[in-house]
Amino acid sequence: MVVKVYGPDYACPKRVIVCLIEKEIEFETVHVDGFKGEHKKAEYLKLQVYGSKNWPILQDGDYILYESRAILRYYAEKYKTQGTDLLGKTIEERGLVEQWLEVETHNFNPPIFNLVMNLLVYPLVGLPNDPKVIQESEEKLENVLDIYEERLSKTKYLAGDFFSHADLRHLPFGHYLMNQMKKENMVRERKHVSAWWDDISHRPSWKKVLQLYKYPM
Amino acid sequence: MVVKVYGPDYACPKRVIVCLIEKEIEFETVHVDGFKGEHKKAEYLKLQVYGSKNWPILQDGDYILYESRAILRYYAEKYKTQGTDLLGKTIEERGLVEQWLEVETHNFNPPIFNLVMNLLVYPLVGLPNDPKVIQESEEKLENVLDIYEERLSKTKYLAGDFFSHADLRHLPFGHYLMNQMKKENMVRERKHVSAWWDDISHRPSWKKVLQLYKYPM
């Protein structure tokens, strides 16, 4: 059964797709236009466990999974020896991957998510943005990029000298930051973060994602 | 080498300790009083990778790990067959555990963290709380508890009919909600959430944590 990913044009599904490509897993995508409310259609709602805002949904035969970060872990585990090893080779390496995944989740994601909403999504749907939220989010993002800069001065990637989920997860929102949001200076003024970004964003898997699926904004 | 957990009186380290007890892993704790600034002492700062606010720190021989959720995964992986199985028995069960862990991380944790800060920590250190944040956080927490109520009407625990990390992670902040914050009505007015809370909070592991380590507030 081919793996199905719903809504490939959005950032979180892209996080899953780049992982599927790295793991050499065959998949197909189902276009869903969230801006036209297509995610509220009965055929998608019946796939939902909670709410109507779960992106991505992944269908693998009868098995349905939500939450991009859970899906990443599921496939990394299911196809451990296939494609790129994204969780580290030893339990100790995996612990460090998990540690930096938590930093991405709790420190990087909240401010960049707020920036994406306020600078890209709200203008697109005619909602006002909140300058206070923008300023606070930029400050928080600067702080986490400082942490990355220090870490990346010692190791090539976040969890160590090996590419992992902890790096890969930054691609979709990082791409917004560097392109649509025109905030590339936040990366470029940090030497090691800048080199790291160039490295991970030039992986063939990510280039393929960008070529196959266009961002809606 | 015995596992060392720093700062056992706080909520996030408790999340680790209840896991160590469930996994039957020997450990010792090092008391650190964050309210007296002891976490900024040189001996702790040298353990830190980033910032000075990382709780808990875990030291296992030469191996140091931060972020309670990463530590939980590390030990669940390292001692797979020892103690309680917290990640599910199959890869599919583990996928569902990961999915509900993400709900805990992104939906449950942010509002309850805000409530803990505004209702418990700020009063203790003489900072004013923010009524708007409190109201918004309560609404968000009600929403996630509604999702849990629906889910728990179908399965005994969040990821299925087996106890897992996805349940365990709710204990420290859930305990604040039910006790120090005096918001137990949010749980009690939801029949299935209420039964689930009684089940997980009566586990011997959690009772032992509460008996050994007192919350600072």
PDB file of C-alpha atoms in Angstrom, chain B residues 126-208:
ATOM      1  CA  GLY B 126       6.179  38.760  43.563  1.00  0.00           C
ATOM      2  CA  LEU B 127       5.509  39.212  39.845  1.00  0.00           C
ATOM      3  CA  PRO B 128       2.080  40.290  38.580  1.00  0.00           C
ATOM      4  CA  ASN B 129       0.076  37.779  36.554  1.00  0.00           C
ATOM      5  CA  ASP B 130      -1.693  38.489  33.275  1.00  0.00           C
ATOM      6  CA  PRO B 131      -5.490  37.968  33.414  1.00  0.00           C
ATOM      7  CA  LYS B 132      -5.708  37.832  29.587  1.00  0.00           C
ATOM      8  CA  VAL B 133      -3.116  35.038  29.415  1.00  0.00           C
ATOM      9  CA  ILE B 134      -4.921  33.177  32.210  1.00  0.00           C
ATOM     10  CA  GLN B 135      -8.274  33.397  30.411  1.00  0.00           C
ATOM     11  CA  GLU B 136      -6.886  32.366  27.020  1.00  0.00           C
ATOM     12  CA  SER B 137      -4.924  29.506  28.584  1.00  0.00           C
ATOM     13  CA  GLU B 138      -7.979  28.207  30.399  1.00  0.00           C
ATOM     14  CA  GLU B 139      -9.935  28.204  27.141  1.00  0.00           C
ATOM     15  CA  LYS B 140      -7.167  26.343  25.333  1.00  0.00           C
ATOM     16  CA  LEU B 141      -6.914  23.840  28.153  1.00  0.00           C
ATOM     17  CA  GLU B 142     -10.688  23.259  28.054  1.00  0.00           C
ATOM     18  CA  ASN B 143     -10.354  22.547  24.318  1.00  0.00           C
ATOM     19  CA  VAL B 144      -7.645  19.961  24.744  1.00  0.00           C
ATOM     20  CA  LEU B 145      -9.525  18.314  27.622  1.00  0.00           C
ATOM     21  CA  ASP B 146     -12.545  18.046  25.305  1.00  0.00           C
ATOM     22  CA  ILE B 147     -10.347  16.233  22.793  1.00  0.00           C
ATOM     23  CA  TYR B 148      -9.106  13.922  25.569  1.00  0.00           C
ATOM     24  CA  GLU B 149     -12.684  13.301  26.741  1.00  0.00           C
ATOM     25  CA  GLU B 150     -13.716  12.137  23.290  1.00  0.00           C
ATOM     26  CA  ARG B 151     -10.623   9.994  22.876  1.00  0.00           C
ATOM     27  CA  LEU B 152     -10.910   8.445  26.348  1.00  0.00           C
ATOM     28  CA  SER B 153     -14.556   7.521  25.692  1.00  0.00           C
ATOM     29  CA  LYS B 154     -13.134   5.051  23.154  1.00  0.00           C
ATOM     30  CA  THR B 155      -9.854   3.867  24.678  1.00  0.00           C
ATOM     31  CA  LYS B 156      -8.729   3.458  28.275  1.00  0.00           C
ATOM     32  CA  TYR B 157      -5.563   5.514  27.792  1.00  0.00           C
ATOM     33  CA  LEU B 158      -4.614   8.172  25.262  1.00  0.00           C
ATOM     34  CA  ALA B 159      -2.669   6.027  22.800  1.00  0.00           C
ATOM     35  CA  GLY B 160      -4.955   2.984  23.185  1.00  0.00           C
ATOM     36  CA  ASP B 161      -5.826   0.426  25.849  1.00  0.00           C
ATOM     37  CA  PHE B 162      -2.311   0.530  27.308  1.00  0.00           C
ATOM     38  CA  PHE B 163      -0.607   2.964  29.683  1.00  0.00           C
ATOM     39  CA  SER B 164       2.235   4.863  27.988  1.00  0.00           C
ATOM     40  CA  HIS B 165       4.445   7.934  28.030  1.00  0.00           C
ATOM     41  CA  ALA B 166       1.547   9.807  26.493  1.00  0.00           C
ATOM     42  CA  ASP B 167      -0.338   9.431  29.796  1.00  0.00           C
ATOM     43  CA  LEU B 168       2.626   9.651  32.151  1.00  0.00           C
ATOM     44  CA  ARG B 169       3.736  13.003  30.820  1.00  0.00           C
ATOM     45  CA  HIS B 170       0.577  14.660  32.155  1.00  0.00           C
ATOM     46  CA  LEU B 171       1.274  13.815  35.798  1.00  0.00           C
ATOM     47  CA  PRO B 172       3.347  16.771  37.083  1.00  0.00           C
ATOM     48  CA  PHE B 173       1.314  19.628  35.595  1.00  0.00           C
ATOM     49  CA  GLY B 174      -1.922  17.641  36.001  1.00  0.00           C
ATOM     50  CA  HIS B 175      -1.132  17.380  39.709  1.00  0.00           C
ATOM     51  CA  TYR B 176      -0.765  21.170  39.945  1.00  0.00           C
ATOM     52  CA  LEU B 177      -4.094  21.578  38.153  1.00  0.00           C
ATOM     53  CA  MET B 178      -5.880  19.206  40.531  1.00  0.00           C
ATOM     54  CA  ASN B 179      -4.249  20.484  43.706  1.00  0.00           C
ATOM     55  CA  GLN B 180      -2.276  23.720  44.061  1.00  0.00           C
ATOM     56  CA  MET B 181      -4.223  25.482  41.272  1.00  0.00           C
ATOM     57  CA  LYS B 182      -7.604  24.357  42.585  1.00  0.00           C
ATOM     58  CA  LYS B 183      -8.945  23.762  39.085  1.00  0.00           C
ATOM     59  CA  GLU B 184      -9.997  20.165  39.562  1.00  0.00           C
ATOM     60  CA  ASN B 185     -13.459  20.965  38.195  1.00  0.00           C
ATOM     61  CA  MET B 186     -11.878  21.100  34.693  1.00  0.00           C
ATOM     62  CA  VAL B 187     -11.104  17.405  35.066  1.00  0.00           C
ATOM     63  CA  ARG B 188     -14.074  16.341  37.216  1.00  0.00           C
ATOM     64  CA  GLU B 189     -16.709  17.676  34.824  1.00  0.00           C
ATOM     65  CA  ARG B 190     -15.386  15.319  32.131  1.00  0.00           C
ATOM     66  CA  LYS B 191     -16.314  11.767  33.040  1.00  0.00           C
ATOM     67  CA  HIS B 192     -13.656   9.918  31.056  1.00  0.00           C
ATOM     68  CA  VAL B 193     -10.837  12.382  31.732  1.00  0.00           C
ATOM     69  CA  SER B 194     -11.725  12.163  35.423  1.00  0.00           C
ATOM     70  CA  ALA B 195     -11.520   8.347  35.478  1.00  0.00           C
ATOM     71  CA  TRP B 196      -8.263   8.464  33.490  1.00  0.00           C
ATOM     72  CA  TRP B 197      -6.742  10.958  35.911  1.00  0.00           C
ATOM     73  CA  ASP B 198      -7.703   8.804  38.918  1.00  0.00           C
ATOM     74  CA  ASP B 199      -6.143   5.796  37.213  1.00  0.00           C
ATOM     75  CA  ILE B 200      -2.812   7.344  36.244  1.00  0.00           C
ATOM     76  CA  SER B 201      -2.370   9.460  39.386  1.00  0.00           C
ATOM     77  CA  HIS B 202      -2.844   6.402  41.594  1.00  0.00           C
ATOM     78  CA  ARG B 203       0.039   4.506  40.064  1.00  0.00           C
ATOM     79  CA  PRO B 204       2.575   3.533  42.769  1.00  0.00           C
ATOM     80  CA  SER B 205       5.345   5.256  40.780  1.00  0.00           C
ATOM     81  CA  TRP B 206       3.621   8.639  40.970  1.00  0.00           C
ATOM     82  CA  LYS B 207       2.675   8.223  44.635  1.00  0.00           C
ATOM     83  CA  LYS B 208       6.318   7.527  45.365  1.00  0.00           C
TER      84      LYS B 208
END
